[in-house]
XYZ file of C-alpha atoms in Angstrom:
410
model
C 25.723 113.456 -60.148
C 29.191 114.608 -59.054
C 31.086 116.746 -61.512
C 34.867 116.778 -61.513
C 35.254 120.560 -61.881
C 37.540 123.116 -60.334
C 36.118 126.085 -58.424
C 36.238 129.387 -60.231
C 38.611 132.076 -59.028
C 38.575 135.826 -59.520
C 41.802 137.449 -60.519
C 42.520 140.872 -59.028
C 45.521 142.591 -60.673
C 48.354 143.538 -58.339
C 51.214 145.998 -58.929
C 54.810 144.829 -58.924
C 55.491 146.472 -55.577
C 53.746 147.576 -52.417
C 54.995 149.670 -49.466
C 58.134 148.091 -48.072
C 58.975 146.226 -51.298
C 61.952 147.012 -53.483
C 60.907 148.841 -56.679
C 60.787 146.420 -59.603
C 60.321 147.457 -63.221
C 61.859 144.327 -64.718
C 58.526 143.434 -66.317
C 58.631 146.456 -68.629
C 59.598 145.902 -72.243
C 61.221 149.087 -73.522
C 62.494 149.553 -77.047
C 65.932 151.077 -77.420
C 66.071 154.722 -78.457
C 65.784 155.032 -82.231
C 64.625 151.443 -82.743
C 61.022 152.149 -83.788
C 60.228 153.031 -87.397
C 58.419 156.251 -88.284
C 55.656 155.599 -90.829
C 54.602 158.167 -93.424
C 52.055 160.633 -92.086
C 49.486 159.318 -94.568
C 49.971 155.652 -93.620
C 46.787 153.703 -92.933
C 46.201 152.570 -89.337
C 46.332 148.914 -90.345
C 49.885 149.464 -91.631
C 51.187 150.585 -88.238
C 49.587 148.244 -85.726
C 52.943 147.448 -84.137
C 53.376 151.075 -83.014
C 50.627 150.537 -80.445
C 52.895 147.995 -78.721
C 56.370 149.440 -79.302
C 57.798 152.553 -77.593
C 58.899 155.583 -79.595
C 62.108 156.963 -78.076
C 64.622 159.517 -79.343
C 67.072 160.255 -76.500
C 69.454 157.424 -75.649
C 71.279 156.828 -72.370
C 74.131 159.139 -73.417
C 71.799 162.005 -74.233
C 72.107 161.633 -77.995
C 69.069 162.082 -80.262
C 68.861 159.035 -82.531
C 66.545 157.321 -84.969
C 63.833 158.263 -87.449
C 61.662 160.064 -84.891
C 64.348 162.649 -84.096
C 62.565 165.989 -84.745
C 65.914 167.769 -85.179
C 64.900 170.774 -83.126
C 67.126 173.816 -83.027
C 68.929 174.436 -79.716
C 66.931 177.574 -78.877
C 63.636 175.691 -79.081
C 65.007 172.983 -76.789
C 66.304 175.581 -74.337
C 62.859 177.176 -74.214
C 61.352 173.778 -73.545
C 63.841 173.011 -70.799
C 63.258 176.363 -69.093
C 59.489 175.895 -69.275
C 59.784 172.483 -67.622
C 62.049 173.911 -64.908
C 59.569 176.738 -64.300
C 56.663 174.282 -64.146
C 58.427 172.246 -61.472
C 59.317 175.366 -59.470
C 55.685 176.492 -59.646
C 54.541 173.056 -58.454
C 56.939 173.094 -55.516
C 55.818 176.517 -54.299
C 52.111 175.729 -54.638
C 52.558 172.441 -52.789
C 54.196 174.351 -49.941
C 51.399 176.929 -50.073
C 48.910 174.154 -49.405
C 50.928 172.933 -46.440
C 50.871 176.515 -45.123
C 47.076 176.655 -45.359
C 47.023 179.140 -48.233
C 44.919 176.920 -50.475
C 42.679 173.921 -49.981
C 44.108 171.682 -52.689
C 46.938 171.212 -55.193
C 48.144 168.623 -57.712
C 51.713 168.359 -58.985
C 52.891 167.020 -62.358
C 56.384 165.963 -61.218
C 57.948 163.680 -63.829
C 55.351 164.525 -66.477
C 56.479 168.035 -67.432
C 57.707 167.105 -70.924
C 54.223 166.113 -72.046
C 52.342 169.370 -71.575
C 55.318 171.624 -72.312
C 56.261 169.989 -75.619
C 52.684 169.731 -76.811
C 51.889 173.254 -75.658
C 54.800 174.582 -77.682
C 53.854 172.718 -80.860
C 50.180 173.574 -81.138
C 48.794 177.054 -81.637
C 46.835 178.918 -78.964
C 43.978 178.947 -81.481
C 43.813 175.166 -81.335
C 41.871 174.027 -78.286
C 43.339 171.880 -75.532
C 41.075 169.879 -73.229
C 43.416 169.107 -70.327
C 43.294 167.258 -67.054
C 44.867 168.629 -63.897
C 48.498 167.772 -64.756
C 48.819 169.975 -67.819
C 49.801 173.194 -66.011
C 52.896 173.126 -68.230
C 50.637 173.886 -71.175
C 49.842 177.316 -69.726
C 53.360 177.939 -68.456
C 54.968 177.084 -71.799
C 52.672 179.618 -73.465
C 53.500 182.422 -71.050
C 50.260 182.534 -69.077
C 50.763 184.805 -66.036
C 51.882 182.786 -63.016
C 50.176 185.194 -60.627
C 46.859 184.644 -62.409
C 47.271 180.883 -61.982
C 47.924 181.457 -58.297
C 44.876 183.711 -57.965
C 42.745 180.829 -59.210
C 44.422 178.418 -56.798
C 43.843 180.811 -53.877
C 40.241 181.555 -54.982
C 40.920 185.204 -54.175
C 39.269 188.386 -55.453
C 41.232 188.216 -58.728
C 40.434 184.574 -59.436
C 39.729 184.622 -63.205
C 37.061 181.919 -62.719
C 35.473 183.875 -59.838
C 35.511 180.990 -57.386
C 33.492 178.684 -59.614
C 36.097 175.950 -59.842
C 38.289 173.922 -57.524
C 41.909 175.090 -57.191
C 44.103 174.026 -60.171
C 41.117 173.698 -62.504
C 42.178 176.556 -64.749
C 40.347 177.994 -67.740
C 41.991 180.208 -70.355
C 40.312 180.292 -73.755
C 42.813 182.801 -75.146
C 45.598 180.307 -74.401
C 43.852 177.315 -75.969
C 43.029 175.881 -72.554
C 39.467 174.626 -72.126
C 38.122 174.567 -68.563
C 39.356 171.516 -66.654
C 36.632 169.079 -65.718
C 36.730 167.214 -62.408
C 34.849 164.383 -64.132
C 37.976 163.203 -65.868
C 36.649 161.248 -68.812
C 34.421 164.032 -70.092
C 37.260 165.967 -71.717
C 37.615 163.284 -74.419
C 34.143 163.531 -76.019
C 34.197 167.314 -75.551
C 37.458 167.540 -77.466
C 36.153 165.286 -80.220
C 32.967 167.351 -80.447
C 34.939 170.594 -80.658
C 37.124 169.109 -83.401
C 34.083 167.876 -85.310
C 32.573 171.369 -85.137
C 35.796 172.898 -86.441
C 35.795 170.503 -89.400
C 32.070 171.003 -90.019
C 32.608 174.767 -90.248
C 35.558 174.347 -92.598
C 37.908 175.915 -90.047
C 41.606 175.062 -89.742
C 41.820 174.553 -85.947
C 42.357 171.180 -84.306
C 41.779 169.910 -80.766
C 43.983 168.009 -78.367
C 43.015 166.309 -75.122
C 44.527 164.305 -72.284
C 43.193 161.485 -70.132
C 44.844 159.321 -67.484
C 45.254 155.565 -67.651
C 42.540 155.037 -65.029
C 39.910 157.073 -66.862
C 40.257 154.935 -70.015
C 37.984 152.488 -68.196
C 35.155 155.019 -68.354
C 32.529 155.003 -71.088
C 33.334 158.573 -72.123
C 36.697 157.403 -73.445
C 35.185 154.754 -75.697
C 32.368 157.003 -76.872
C 34.952 159.578 -77.899
C 36.970 157.059 -79.891
C 33.864 155.951 -81.768
C 32.965 159.489 -82.838
C 36.600 160.389 -83.593
C 36.921 157.406 -85.925
C 33.536 157.606 -87.623
C 33.691 161.336 -88.350
C 37.461 161.541 -88.815
C 37.688 164.332 -86.259
C 40.861 166.466 -86.320
C 41.911 165.722 -82.747
C 44.892 164.302 -80.854
C 43.789 161.920 -78.086
C 46.475 161.552 -75.409
C 46.455 158.827 -72.777
C 48.921 159.780 -70.047
C 49.870 156.409 -68.595
C 51.668 157.496 -65.433
C 51.217 154.027 -63.873
C 48.809 155.139 -61.139
C 45.303 156.544 -60.952
C 44.336 157.986 -57.564
C 45.556 154.937 -55.656
C 44.974 152.067 -58.069
C 47.686 151.024 -60.483
C 47.230 150.892 -64.231
C 46.438 147.163 -64.217
C 43.005 147.863 -62.753
C 42.158 149.734 -65.971
C 43.456 146.896 -68.163
C 47.091 147.896 -68.525
C 48.390 144.371 -67.870
C 46.329 142.801 -70.661
C 47.546 145.121 -73.383
C 48.882 148.624 -73.934
C 46.525 151.562 -73.627
C 47.511 152.679 -77.118
C 46.224 149.407 -78.548
C 42.693 150.311 -77.483
C 42.637 152.513 -80.585
C 43.012 149.537 -82.925
C 39.469 148.290 -82.435
C 38.171 151.662 -83.547
C 40.322 151.821 -86.666
C 42.437 154.670 -85.323
C 46.233 155.019 -85.597
C 48.039 154.621 -82.286
C 51.476 155.584 -81.000
C 53.089 154.561 -77.734
C 55.679 157.148 -76.727
C 58.275 157.708 -74.013
C 56.565 160.520 -72.097
C 59.798 161.471 -70.317
C 61.582 162.170 -73.603
C 60.836 165.752 -74.690
C 61.972 165.055 -78.252
C 59.895 161.891 -78.598
C 56.780 163.678 -77.317
C 57.450 166.524 -79.738
C 57.947 164.211 -82.713
C 54.866 162.077 -82.052
C 52.665 165.115 -81.511
C 53.983 166.768 -84.666
C 53.191 163.589 -86.624
C 49.650 163.428 -85.210
C 49.144 167.154 -85.789
C 49.990 166.807 -89.471
C 47.492 163.963 -89.822
C 44.778 166.054 -88.209
C 45.496 169.161 -90.301
C 45.437 167.167 -93.553
C 42.000 165.653 -92.888
C 43.307 162.221 -91.976
C 41.575 162.301 -88.621
C 42.435 161.481 -85.051
C 45.482 159.833 -83.510
C 45.689 158.124 -80.123
C 48.977 158.627 -78.274
C 49.853 156.723 -75.109
C 52.459 158.745 -73.223
C 54.373 156.298 -71.062
C 55.544 158.049 -67.911
C 55.470 157.914 -64.106
C 53.686 160.082 -61.540
C 56.541 161.010 -59.236
C 54.488 163.014 -56.747
C 51.349 162.151 -54.780
C 48.117 162.105 -56.768
C 47.181 165.294 -54.927
C 47.719 166.997 -51.577
C 44.987 164.655 -50.267
C 47.032 161.574 -51.142
C 49.840 159.595 -49.511
C 51.416 157.285 -52.117
C 53.490 155.660 -49.393
C 50.351 153.741 -48.456
C 50.120 151.887 -51.766
C 53.540 151.813 -53.515
C 57.224 151.646 -52.578
C 58.301 155.008 -51.211
C 61.219 155.507 -53.606
C 59.695 153.824 -56.630
C 59.720 157.009 -58.724
C 63.487 157.282 -58.279
C 63.910 153.942 -60.037
C 61.718 154.670 -63.050
C 63.826 153.325 -65.949
C 62.971 156.214 -68.298
C 64.445 158.786 -65.957
C 63.484 162.402 -65.365
C 62.383 164.554 -68.349
C 64.236 167.658 -67.192
C 67.477 165.813 -66.536
C 67.302 164.063 -69.902
C 66.796 167.192 -72.004
C 69.481 168.956 -69.983
C 71.884 166.068 -70.698
C 71.097 166.271 -74.416
C 71.754 170.012 -74.618
C 75.020 169.658 -72.697
C 76.095 166.873 -75.066
C 75.458 169.259 -77.968
C 77.529 171.963 -76.298
C 74.384 174.159 -76.076
C 73.950 174.115 -72.276
C 76.001 173.737 -69.119
C 75.646 172.921 -65.444
C 76.092 176.614 -64.694
C 73.248 177.554 -67.032
C 71.101 174.866 -65.439
C 71.658 176.306 -61.969
C 70.959 179.812 -63.266
C 67.731 178.647 -64.948
C 66.587 176.945 -61.742
C 67.377 180.072 -59.720
C 65.555 182.280 -62.225
C 62.499 179.989 -62.139
C 62.347 180.164 -58.356
C 62.584 183.963 -58.513
C 59.795 184.174 -61.103
C 57.547 182.024 -58.968
C 58.432 183.944 -55.815
C 57.583 187.271 -57.454
C 54.281 185.897 -58.737
C 53.555 184.529 -55.281
C 54.043 187.927 -53.669
C 51.728 189.502 -56.234
C 48.969 186.925 -55.725
C 49.287 186.792 -51.941
C 49.048 190.578 -51.739
C 45.496 190.139 -53.040
C 44.872 187.328 -50.586
C 45.018 183.598 -50.035
C 42.305 181.132 -49.037
C 39.775 182.797 -46.742
C 41.532 186.174 -46.777
C 40.066 187.336 -50.065
C 37.312 186.098 -52.346
C 35.429 187.174 -55.463
C 32.542 189.583 -54.939
C 29.199 187.954 -54.107
C 27.646 189.668 -57.118
C 29.730 187.505 -59.458
C 27.446 184.585 -58.544
C 24.758 186.208 -60.674
C 26.947 187.144 -63.618
C 27.531 185.070 -66.764
C 24.856 182.563 -65.782
C 22.425 183.243 -68.632
C 22.890 185.170 -71.874
C 19.685 187.022 -70.984
C 19.148 187.422 -67.261
C 16.277 185.310 -65.945
C 13.679 186.961 -63.672
C 14.511 184.481 -60.909
C 18.118 185.572 -61.010
C 17.041 189.215 -60.778
C 14.973 188.396 -57.711
C 17.794 186.450 -56.067
C 20.197 189.322 -56.693
C 17.708 191.729 -55.121
C 17.343 189.511 -52.049
C 21.085 189.373 -51.552
C 21.331 193.113 -52.017
C 23.894 193.246 -54.799
């Protein structure tokens, strides 16, 4: 019997542009600044389903802060945020050059994403716990963590605070609310939810915040975390940094063409916001809203931060092999530093001269920290003592560890 059927076909998502193509973002649907309503903090998730598909924006094209999400920050707070973003970018640039000079084995920049970590790092307390990925260096920088100490970890030298136990850029700073970065990207989500659940179980007042990339939302850890966050109403902020690209696969491979990443929260009964990640004020406002929910026992919030990875995924990556070379220059939501600078100038609270001075000062701070760290040593020139391998392994030292230490002679 002959059946009149068509052969099946497998659809493989493709980005809007490949190397050699002209950048094209015409497919994006972006709400105008100020167009999205701000629901009450105690609104039920079912009452705000549209926010998972809209885009919360505050800064318009003229640099004015508009709409109900405007956090109405004072100029000094915004200046601190701008300077922290400038310093983060200067730090990135120097460390990227250090890799090219053979001073470290690896580095990852956060170019174009600075507003996310800086704004959220300024809002939350150091006593709250952040579970970051490798593009939240701005979290430490905004909180005044010593730049030289960050460099020591990157160089894996004798003053590396993690004693050579982590890859470069995988910082750990409990006193700064910065949980150790995990190379297995999805694991930070359930760890953050678990930490938040423990805080609530103890009757504490600390909340957790975590970040995950668009690609890692396809991992089971992400979905497990959302289940526990919803069921136990964990006081945690769950950020999805949609920077359009995972290592070399675009966000469509993780399901970003079918729906927004924020909307994944709906099936779990969680509130979701989709936010312009290049708008410092929008990031601030959304995080502040989610923080208040968490602190008033209303549970978790999922925030999709819509941004663009301007730099390579890492120093091991060449984005020119999979996307148009100048695509980041055409990102319709602009550059977070330039946008906050424009806003402050429009308010009469900043100037081009102050911008140049801030950039110069940032470079000098990074240079001074670099000299301090490099005096201790860079990759291969200096390393933690061998005896540190045997320290902080067990609370009570195991006999096998004692024997191994004896064999090594330390």
